[in-house]
mmCIF file of C-alpha atoms in Angstrom:
data_model
loop_
_atom_site.group_PDB
_atom_site.id
_atom_site.type_symbol
_atom_site.label_atom_id
_atom_site.label_comp_id
_atom_site.label_asym_id
_atom_site.label_seq_id
_atom_site.Cartn_x
_atom_site.Cartn_y
_atom_site.Cartn_z
ATOM 1 C CA LEU A 23 0.049 0.125 -0.021
ATOM 2 C CA MET A 24 2.784 2.415 0.989
ATOM 3 C CA GLN A 25 4.527 1.794 -2.482
ATOM 4 C CA LEU A 26 1.306 2.440 -4.322
ATOM 5 C CA ILE A 27 0.274 5.667 -2.772
ATOM 6 C CA GLU A 28 3.513 7.458 -2.348
ATOM 7 C CA ASP A 29 4.749 9.711 -4.998
ATOM 8 C CA HIS A 30 6.733 7.914 -7.692
ATOM 9 C CA HIS A 31 10.406 8.992 -7.636
ATOM 10 C CA VAL A 32 13.402 6.951 -8.171
ATOM 11 C CA THR A 33 14.900 7.415 -4.756
ATOM 12 C CA ILE A 34 16.074 5.415 -1.631
ATOM 13 C CA PHE A 35 14.661 7.849 0.754
ATOM 14 C CA PRO A 36 11.233 7.054 2.543
ATOM 15 C CA ARG A 37 8.222 9.401 2.086
ATOM 16 C CA LEU A 38 5.927 7.530 4.425
ATOM 17 C CA THR A 39 6.568 6.019 7.912
ATOM 18 C CA GLN A 40 5.144 3.092 9.744
ATOM 19 C CA THR A 41 4.671 2.870 13.318
ATOM 20 C CA GLU A 42 3.019 0.615 16.014
ATOM 21 C CA ARG A 43 2.962 3.340 18.709
ATOM 22 C CA PRO A 44 -0.497 5.026 19.365
ATOM 23 C CA ASP A 45 1.213 8.168 20.834
ATOM 24 C CA LYS A 46 3.175 8.766 17.679
ATOM 25 C CA VAL A 47 0.088 8.400 15.559
ATOM 26 C CA THR A 48 -1.635 10.800 17.734
ATOM 27 C CA ALA A 49 1.157 13.343 17.498
ATOM 28 C CA ALA A 50 1.185 13.093 13.754
ATOM 29 C CA LEU A 51 -2.596 13.752 13.586
ATOM 30 C CA MET A 52 -2.292 16.741 15.971
ATOM 31 C CA GLN A 53 0.541 18.043 13.620
ATOM 32 C CA GLY A 54 -1.769 17.737 10.423
ATOM 33 C CA SER A 55 -0.717 14.461 9.006
ATOM 34 C CA ILE A 56 -3.029 11.582 8.071
ATOM 35 C CA ALA A 57 -2.973 8.022 9.355
ATOM 36 C CA ILE A 58 -3.952 4.905 7.405
ATOM 37 C CA LEU A 59 -4.991 1.785 9.146
ATOM 38 C CA VAL A 60 -5.194 -1.517 7.430
ATOM 39 C CA ASP A 61 -7.242 -4.284 8.794
ATOM 40 C CA GLY A 62 -5.016 -7.198 9.853
ATOM 41 C CA SER A 63 -1.831 -5.125 10.100
ATOM 42 C CA PRO A 64 -0.433 -3.861 13.420
ATOM 43 C CA PHE A 65 1.441 -1.024 11.599
ATOM 44 C CA VAL A 66 -0.044 2.430 10.956
ATOM 45 C CA THR A 67 1.060 4.409 7.749
ATOM 46 C CA VAL A 68 1.544 8.122 8.544
ATOM 47 C CA GLY A 69 2.070 10.675 5.795
ATOM 48 C CA PRO A 70 3.144 12.855 4.484
ATOM 49 C CA SER A 71 6.527 12.442 6.198
ATOM 50 C CA TYR A 72 9.308 14.785 5.499
ATOM 51 C CA PHE A 73 12.943 14.499 5.821
ATOM 52 C CA VAL A 74 13.109 16.316 9.045
ATOM 53 C CA SER A 75 10.526 14.042 10.505
ATOM 54 C CA MET A 76 12.747 11.055 10.146
ATOM 55 C CA PHE A 77 14.845 12.557 12.918
ATOM 56 C CA GLN A 78 12.031 13.104 15.210
ATOM 57 C CA ILE A 79 11.112 10.272 17.830
ATOM 58 C CA THR A 80 8.402 9.993 20.189
ATOM 59 C CA ASP A 81 10.825 10.113 23.340
ATOM 60 C CA ASP A 82 11.753 13.857 22.350
ATOM 61 C CA TYR A 83 8.242 14.831 23.478
ATOM 62 C CA TYR A 84 8.611 12.983 26.896
ATOM 63 C CA ALA A 85 11.964 14.717 27.719
ATOM 64 C CA ARG A 86 12.684 18.209 28.569
ATOM 65 C CA PRO A 87 13.102 20.588 25.556
ATOM 66 C CA PHE A 88 16.764 21.141 25.999
ATOM 67 C CA ILE A 89 17.609 17.474 26.375
ATOM 68 C CA ALA A 90 15.297 16.605 23.274
ATOM 69 C CA THR A 91 16.892 19.333 21.060
ATOM 70 C CA LEU A 92 20.419 18.043 22.032
ATOM 71 C CA THR A 93 19.618 14.484 21.073
ATOM 72 C CA ARG A 94 18.006 15.574 17.854
ATOM 73 C CA ILE A 95 20.973 17.513 16.813
ATOM 74 C CA LEU A 96 23.075 14.485 17.620
ATOM 75 C CA ARG A 97 20.940 12.453 15.210
ATOM 76 C CA TYR A 98 21.643 14.987 12.301
ATOM 77 C CA ILE A 99 25.391 14.682 13.161
ATOM 78 C CA ALA A 100 25.356 10.872 13.188
ATOM 79 C CA PHE A 101 23.501 10.849 9.605
ATOM 80 C CA PHE A 102 26.238 12.969 8.034
ATOM 81 C CA ALA A 103 28.921 11.016 9.817
ATOM 82 C CA VAL A 104 27.600 7.668 8.573
ATOM 83 C CA ILE A 105 27.479 8.581 4.998
ATOM 84 C CA LEU A 106 30.593 10.879 4.787
ATOM 85 C CA VAL A 107 33.349 9.736 7.289
ATOM 86 C CA PRO A 108 34.505 6.458 5.511
ATOM 87 C CA GLY A 109 34.555 8.250 2.186
ATOM 88 C CA LEU A 110 36.393 11.282 3.814
ATOM 89 C CA TYR A 111 38.995 8.975 5.273
ATOM 90 C CA VAL A 112 39.828 7.280 1.883
ATOM 91 C CA ALA A 113 39.851 10.609 0.169
ATOM 92 C CA ILE A 114 42.120 12.367 2.594
ATOM 93 C CA SER A 115 44.508 9.368 3.120
ATOM 94 C CA THR A 116 44.822 8.795 -0.695
ATOM 95 C CA TYR A 117 44.767 12.258 -2.235
ATOM 96 C CA HIS A 118 45.100 14.929 0.383
ATOM 97 C CA GLN A 119 47.664 13.693 2.853
ATOM 98 C CA GLU A 120 48.796 17.187 3.659
ATOM 99 C CA MET A 121 45.491 17.680 5.616
ATOM 100 C CA ILE A 122 46.617 14.992 8.163
ATOM 101 C CA PRO A 123 48.732 15.897 11.148
ATOM 102 C CA THR A 124 52.335 14.575 10.585
ATOM 103 C CA VAL A 125 52.344 12.598 13.761
ATOM 104 C CA LEU A 126 49.061 10.885 12.783
ATOM 105 C CA LEU A 127 50.107 10.459 9.210
ATOM 106 C CA ILE A 128 53.253 8.689 10.472
ATOM 107 C CA THR A 129 51.226 6.366 12.677
ATOM 108 C CA ILE A 130 48.755 5.480 9.692
ATOM 109 C CA ILE A 131 51.730 4.728 7.236
ATOM 110 C CA ASN A 132 53.454 2.431 9.957
ATOM 111 C CA GLN A 133 50.193 0.531 10.504
ATOM 112 C CA ARG A 134 49.634 0.189 6.686
ATOM 113 C CA SER A 135 53.199 -0.841 5.808
ATOM 114 C CA SER A 136 52.382 -4.408 6.118
ATOM 115 C CA ASN A 137 49.033 -4.355 4.514
ATOM 116 C CA PRO A 138 48.645 -5.828 1.015
ATOM 117 C CA PHE A 139 45.549 -3.837 0.019
ATOM 118 C CA PRO A 140 45.140 -0.090 -0.602
ATOM 119 C CA THR A 141 42.915 1.963 1.712
ATOM 120 C CA TYR A 142 39.740 1.806 -0.124
ATOM 121 C CA ILE A 143 39.782 -1.979 -0.320
ATOM 122 C CA GLU A 144 40.520 -2.108 3.376
ATOM 123 C CA THR A 145 37.415 0.104 4.107
ATOM 124 C CA LEU A 146 35.357 -1.767 1.608
ATOM 125 C CA ILE A 147 36.169 -5.160 3.257
ATOM 126 C CA ILE A 148 35.300 -3.890 6.663
ATOM 127 C CA LEU A 149 32.058 -2.235 5.696
ATOM 128 C CA VAL A 150 30.841 -5.327 3.860
ATOM 129 C CA LEU A 151 31.867 -7.565 6.881
ATOM 130 C CA PHE A 152 29.826 -5.317 9.183
ATOM 131 C CA GLU A 153 26.833 -5.357 6.844
ATOM 132 C CA ILE A 154 27.018 -9.238 6.785
ATOM 133 C CA ILE A 155 27.106 -9.300 10.565
ATOM 134 C CA ARG A 156 24.220 -6.986 10.907
ATOM 135 C CA GLU A 157 22.034 -8.855 8.402
ATOM 136 C CA GLY A 158 22.820 -12.047 10.129
ATOM 137 C CA SER A 159 22.015 -10.810 13.621
ATOM 138 C CA LEU A 160 18.743 -9.554 12.320
ATOM 139 C CA ARG A 161 17.725 -12.868 10.864
ATOM 140 C CA LYS A 162 18.305 -14.699 14.035
ATOM 141 C CA PRO A 163 16.609 -14.743 17.435
ATOM 142 C CA SER A 164 17.722 -12.000 19.760
ATOM 143 C CA VAL A 165 19.865 -14.075 21.925
ATOM 144 C CA VAL A 166 21.658 -15.633 19.032
ATOM 145 C CA GLY A 167 21.790 -12.349 17.120
ATOM 146 C CA ASP A 168 23.487 -10.489 20.120
ATOM 147 C CA SER A 169 26.078 -13.224 20.523
ATOM 148 C CA MET A 170 26.756 -13.337 16.860
ATOM 149 C CA THR A 171 27.177 -9.591 16.732
ATOM 150 C CA ILE A 172 29.644 -9.770 19.691
ATOM 151 C CA VAL A 173 31.708 -12.568 18.340
ATOM 152 C CA GLY A 174 31.864 -11.144 14.893
ATOM 153 C CA SER A 175 32.720 -7.671 15.883
ATOM 154 C CA LEU A 176 35.453 -8.597 18.449
ATOM 155 C CA ILE A 177 36.923 -11.847 17.466
ATOM 156 C CA ILE A 178 36.805 -11.528 13.542
ATOM 157 C CA GLY A 179 37.847 -7.871 13.875
ATOM 158 C CA GLN A 180 40.812 -8.621 15.922
ATOM 159 C CA THR A 181 41.772 -11.548 13.871
ATOM 160 C CA ILE A 182 41.558 -9.721 10.569
ATOM 161 C CA VAL A 183 43.816 -6.915 11.911
ATOM 162 C CA GLU A 184 46.389 -9.316 13.373
ATOM 163 C CA ALA A 185 46.577 -11.274 9.967
ATOM 164 C CA GLY A 186 47.620 -7.872 8.465
ATOM 165 C CA LEU A 187 44.581 -7.498 6.108
ATOM 166 C CA VAL A 188 43.264 -4.184 7.446
ATOM 167 C CA SER A 189 44.641 -1.461 9.831
ATOM 168 C CA TYR A 190 43.426 -0.435 13.202
ATOM 169 C CA ILE A 191 42.264 3.058 12.243
ATOM 170 C CA VAL A 192 40.111 1.416 9.503
ATOM 171 C CA ILE A 193 38.321 -0.587 12.141
ATOM 172 C CA ILE A 194 37.968 2.369 14.514
ATOM 173 C CA ILE A 195 36.351 4.472 11.651
ATOM 174 C CA VAL A 196 33.929 1.844 10.374
ATOM 175 C CA SER A 197 32.985 0.826 13.995
ATOM 176 C CA LEU A 198 32.152 4.512 14.915
ATOM 177 C CA THR A 199 30.176 5.038 11.816
ATOM 178 C CA SER A 200 28.242 1.646 12.328
ATOM 179 C CA ILE A 201 27.510 2.706 16.012
ATOM 180 C CA ALA A 202 26.232 6.180 14.907
ATOM 181 C CA ALA A 203 23.962 4.538 12.381
ATOM 182 C CA PHE A 204 22.037 2.957 15.504
ATOM 183 C CA ILE A 205 21.184 6.484 16.780
ATOM 184 C CA LEU A 206 18.898 7.102 13.766
ATOM 185 C CA SER A 207 15.271 6.434 14.665
ATOM 186 C CA SER A 208 13.864 5.485 11.234
ATOM 187 C CA SER A 209 14.774 1.986 10.017
ATOM 188 C CA ARG A 210 14.029 2.967 6.504
ATOM 189 C CA LEU A 211 16.252 5.974 6.669
ATOM 190 C CA ASN A 212 18.942 3.840 8.152
ATOM 191 C CA ASN A 213 18.703 1.651 5.026
ATOM 192 C CA ALA A 214 19.244 4.773 2.801
ATOM 193 C CA THR A 215 22.278 5.789 4.767
ATOM 194 C CA ARG A 216 23.856 2.210 4.325
ATOM 195 C CA ILE A 217 23.613 2.734 0.476
ATOM 196 C CA LEU A 218 24.961 6.290 0.538
ATOM 197 C CA THR A 219 27.916 5.242 2.663
ATOM 198 C CA PHE A 220 29.123 2.997 -0.341
ATOM 199 C CA VAL A 221 28.253 5.816 -2.856
ATOM 200 C CA PHE A 222 30.463 8.338 -1.024
ATOM 201 C CA LEU A 223 33.202 5.797 -0.519
ATOM 202 C CA PHE A 224 33.346 5.203 -4.198
ATOM 203 C CA LEU A 225 33.353 9.052 -4.928
ATOM 204 C CA GLY A 226 36.144 9.548 -2.481
ATOM 205 C CA THR A 227 38.107 6.824 -3.870
ATOM 206 C CA ALA A 228 37.825 7.815 -7.434
ATOM 207 C CA PHE A 229 37.735 11.791 -7.141
ATOM 208 C CA GLY A 230 38.901 12.520 -3.523
ATOM 209 C CA LEU A 231 37.232 15.511 -1.862
ATOM 210 C CA TYR A 232 36.193 16.915 -5.125
ATOM 211 C CA GLY A 233 34.039 13.826 -5.780
ATOM 212 C CA ILE A 234 32.606 13.934 -2.184
ATOM 213 C CA THR A 235 31.739 17.565 -2.641
ATOM 214 C CA ILE A 236 29.903 17.077 -5.949
ATOM 215 C CA GLY A 237 28.165 14.055 -4.479
ATOM 216 C CA PHE A 238 27.013 16.000 -1.636
ATOM 217 C CA ILE A 239 25.595 18.763 -3.850
ATOM 218 C CA VAL A 240 23.847 16.131 -6.059
ATOM 219 C CA LEU A 241 22.407 14.680 -2.813
ATOM 220 C CA ILE A 242 20.937 17.996 -1.730
ATOM 221 C CA LEU A 243 19.492 18.702 -5.194
ATOM 222 C CA HIS A 244 17.929 15.163 -5.242
ATOM 223 C CA LEU A 245 16.318 15.807 -1.792
ATOM 224 C CA CYS A 246 14.975 19.141 -3.038
ATOM 225 C CA SER A 247 13.446 17.568 -6.193
ATOM 226 C CA LEU A 248 11.471 15.018 -4.086
ATOM 227 C CA THR A 249 7.835 15.277 -2.873
ATOM 228 C CA THR A 250 5.710 13.512 -0.478
ATOM 229 C CA PHE A 251 1.951 13.759 -1.330
ATOM 230 C CA GLU A 252 2.827 16.522 -3.651
ATOM 231 C CA GLN A 253 4.625 18.500 -0.881
ATOM 232 C CA PRO A 254 8.350 19.342 -0.839
ATOM 233 C CA TYR A 255 10.268 16.589 0.936
ATOM 234 C CA LEU A 256 12.603 19.100 2.579
ATOM 235 C CA ALA A 257 9.798 21.243 4.004
ATOM 236 C CA SER A 258 10.114 23.451 6.054
ATOM 237 C CA MET A 259 13.881 23.824 5.361
ATOM 238 C CA ALA A 260 13.220 24.332 1.625
ATOM 239 C CA PRO A 261 11.032 26.324 1.113
ATOM 240 C CA PHE A 262 11.995 27.816 4.324
ATOM 241 C CA ASN A 263 9.427 28.744 6.846
ATOM 242 C CA LEU A 264 10.427 30.432 10.198
ATOM 243 C CA HIS A 265 7.017 29.534 11.830
ATOM 244 C CA ASP A 266 7.571 25.755 11.329
ATOM 245 C CA GLN A 267 11.062 25.728 12.855
ATOM 246 C CA GLU A 268 9.625 25.414 16.421
ATOM 247 C CA ASP A 269 9.766 21.470 16.047
ATOM 248 C CA GLN A 270 12.424 20.911 13.523
ATOM 249 C CA PHE A 271 16.097 21.007 14.566
ATOM 250 C CA LEU A 272 14.834 22.288 17.860
ATOM 251 C CA ARG A 273 11.985 21.100 20.154
ATOM 252 C CA LEU A 274 10.381 23.934 21.902
ATOM 253 C CA PRO A 275 8.105 23.636 24.848
ATOM 254 C CA PHE A 276 4.564 22.525 24.155
ATOM 255 C CA SER A 277 3.066 25.804 25.283
ATOM 256 C CA TRP A 278 4.909 27.423 22.312
ATOM 257 C CA MET A 279 3.840 25.019 19.724
ATOM 258 C CA LYS A 280 0.167 26.108 19.563
ATOM 259 C CA TYR A 281 -0.272 25.993 15.744
ATOM 260 C CA ARG A 282 0.160 23.224 13.174
ATOM 261 C CA PRO A 283 3.047 23.638 10.477
ATOM 262 C CA LYS A 284 1.722 25.870 7.681
ATOM 263 C CA ILE A 285 3.199 23.412 5.131
ATOM 264 C CA PHE A 286 0.318 21.067 5.710
ATOM 265 C CA LYS A 287 -2.182 23.801 4.842
ATOM 266 C CA PRO A 288 -4.663 22.597 7.481
ATOM 267 C CA GLU A 289 -8.179 24.072 7.803
ATOM 268 C CA ASN A 290 -7.809 23.998 11.564
ATOM 269 C CA GLN A 291 -4.554 25.826 12.267
ATOM 270 C CA THR A 292 -4.637 25.061 16.154
ATOM 271 C CA ARG A 293 -2.550 22.213 17.165
ATOM 272 C CA HIS A 294 -3.729 22.133 20.787
ATOM 273 C CA ASN A 295 -4.992 24.498 23.531
ATOM 274 C CA LEU A 296 -3.229 23.947 26.774
ATOM 275 C CA GLU A 297 -4.439 26.926 28.538
ATOM 276 C CA ASN A 298 -6.831 25.897 31.325
ATOM 277 C CA PRO A 299 -9.586 28.344 32.077
ATOM 278 C CA LYS A 300 -9.160 30.068 35.515
ATOM 279 C CA ARG A 301 -11.224 28.636 38.322
ATOM 280 C CA LYS A 302 -13.750 30.837 39.835
ATOM 281 C CA GLU A 303 -13.579 31.310 43.456
ATOM 282 C CA ASP A 304 -16.624 30.333 45.412
#
């Protein structure tokens, strides 16, 4: 159903979201979205879903505004770190060594002196290995999956470094990006970031920082060209609307968020009314 009703674009980014949480569906309805329930399915389809909504989780609205804003900003940082850091490492270590501090560059050269593969092959091996471990852990029961992840990450990672196939710094970079991917709240967005990681790795390998810069510009243009229910996918960043920024990068207090985002064009502009009438004294 989601594939039939969403706007038809060749893209890896989700334009609709699924959830099993009633509070998330209620929050989406209060914001002005629609919810689709299908008989026999425990999931509810919510739309339109914008790019910024992929970084909003229900727990943000149970926490204090400052804490929720901080964790939301961390999700944006994690998203860009996952898709860019492996490619940036390959690009800088291959084409732009002058950007690396001398002491760190000497350490990297000493670690890679006995490795038979170039940097991009090392990074590709570890990325593919982590993807195999992740998919294997998802297809097994939770107890077996957790054990498989620990064994694969520690034992296989340590063994492959001691065998001289990859260096320690590649293990560190790929491990950090893999951990950062778990911060993302949307599983469908997580799948898109996994593909983008390999795309930027190829661009960094082939063209260095120039390729990553061009790829990032193309990514922004692609996001700007997408629509969800004929609405801009990057709303309310592009087109920019100052009124709708109260629950985008920041999470303001509920008493400040009285109106629904204008991008939805709702007939009822009021999101909620938390002002209680004053009690009359007897």
